[in-house]
Coordinates of C-alpha atoms in Angstrom, one line a residue:
F1 CA 298.0 118.7 40.7
D2 CA 295.4 118.3 43.4
E3 CA 297.9 117.4 46.2
A4 CA 299.9 120.7 46.2
D5 CA 299.6 124.4 45.4
W6 CA 303.2 124.9 44.6
F7 CA 305.8 122.8 42.8
M8 CA 309.7 123.1 43.2
K9 CA 312.4 122.0 40.9
A10 CA 315.9 121.9 42.5
D11 CA 319.2 120.2 42.1
D12 CA 320.5 117.8 44.7
D13 CA 323.0 120.5 45.9
T14 CA 320.3 123.2 46.5
Y15 CA 319.6 124.4 50.0
V16 CA 316.1 125.7 50.7
A17 CA 315.2 128.0 53.6
L18 CA 311.7 126.5 54.0
D19 CA 310.4 129.2 56.3
N20 CA 311.4 131.9 53.9
L21 CA 309.9 130.1 51.0
R22 CA 306.6 129.6 52.8
W23 CA 306.6 133.3 53.8
L24 CA 307.1 134.3 50.1
L25 CA 304.5 132.0 48.7
S26 CA 301.9 132.9 51.4
K27 CA 301.6 136.3 49.7
H28 CA 300.6 134.7 46.3
N29 CA 297.7 132.8 44.9
P30 CA 298.6 129.4 43.4
E31 CA 295.7 129.8 40.9
K32 CA 297.7 132.7 39.4
P33 CA 300.3 131.8 36.6
I34 CA 303.5 132.8 38.3
Y35 CA 306.9 131.3 39.1
F36 CA 309.8 132.3 41.2
G37 CA 313.5 131.8 41.5
R38 CA 316.8 133.6 40.8
R39 CA 316.0 135.6 37.8
F40 CA 318.4 136.2 34.9
K41 CA 317.7 138.9 32.4
P42 CA 319.4 138.0 29.1
F43 CA 317.6 136.2 26.2
V44 CA 314.1 136.3 27.6
K45 CA 312.1 139.7 27.8
Q46 CA 310.8 139.1 31.3
G47 CA 313.9 137.2 32.4
Y48 CA 314.1 133.5 33.3
M49 CA 314.9 131.6 36.6
S50 CA 318.3 129.9 37.0
G51 CA 317.8 126.2 37.2
G52 CA 320.9 125.9 39.4
A53 CA 319.2 127.9 42.1
G54 CA 315.9 126.0 41.6
Y55 CA 312.5 127.5 40.9
V56 CA 308.9 127.2 42.2
L57 CA 305.8 127.1 40.0
S58 CA 302.3 127.8 41.0
K59 CA 299.7 125.1 40.4
E60 CA 298.4 127.3 37.4
A61 CA 301.8 127.8 35.9
L62 CA 302.5 124.0 36.1
K63 CA 299.1 123.3 34.4
R64 CA 299.9 125.7 31.6
F65 CA 303.3 124.2 31.2
V66 CA 302.1 120.7 30.9
D67 CA 299.3 121.8 28.4
A68 CA 301.8 123.8 26.4
F69 CA 303.8 120.6 25.8
K70 CA 300.8 118.5 25.1
N71 CA 299.7 121.0 22.4
N72 CA 303.2 121.7 21.0
K73 CA 303.1 125.3 22.2
C74 CA 306.4 124.7 23.9
T75 CA 309.0 122.2 22.9
H76 CA 312.7 121.4 23.8
S77 CA 313.9 124.5 22.1
S78 CA 317.3 124.5 23.8
S79 CA 319.6 122.1 25.6
I80 CA 319.7 124.9 28.3
E81 CA 316.8 123.7 30.5
D82 CA 316.2 126.9 32.5
L83 CA 316.4 129.2 29.4
A84 CA 314.0 126.9 27.5
L85 CA 311.6 126.9 30.5
G86 CA 311.8 130.7 30.6
K87 CA 311.0 131.1 27.0
C88 CA 308.1 128.7 27.3
M89 CA 306.7 130.4 30.5
E90 CA 306.8 133.8 28.8
S91 CA 305.1 132.5 25.6
I92 CA 302.2 131.0 27.7
N93 CA 301.7 134.1 29.9
V94 CA 303.3 132.9 33.1
E95 CA 304.8 135.7 35.1
A96 CA 308.4 135.6 36.3
G97 CA 307.8 136.8 39.8
D98 CA 310.1 138.7 42.0
S99 CA 311.4 136.7 44.9
R100 CA 314.0 139.1 46.3
D101 CA 313.8 139.8 50.1
T102 CA 313.5 143.5 50.5
S103 CA 314.3 143.6 54.2

């Protein structure tokens, strides 16, 4: 955890515009429990991030996620990885951030 502020999960066919990602993340504190990606609305109240598009977790979000698995607050509740992550994030009070470009 000490070597980075943000952590990204992406598939091997995901393209990342790094300058845009840096710009988005520069506005946010990695000590805040938040994660970003392409948000889908069904099944999870705050929405969840599509795994296919990839997602980025703040340092605090990742810490909470790891602790939740250690303490059985989150489990492999679904074979649909991104949906399971979204349910877990919501249950441990990690905000699903808005990563849309408004310009």
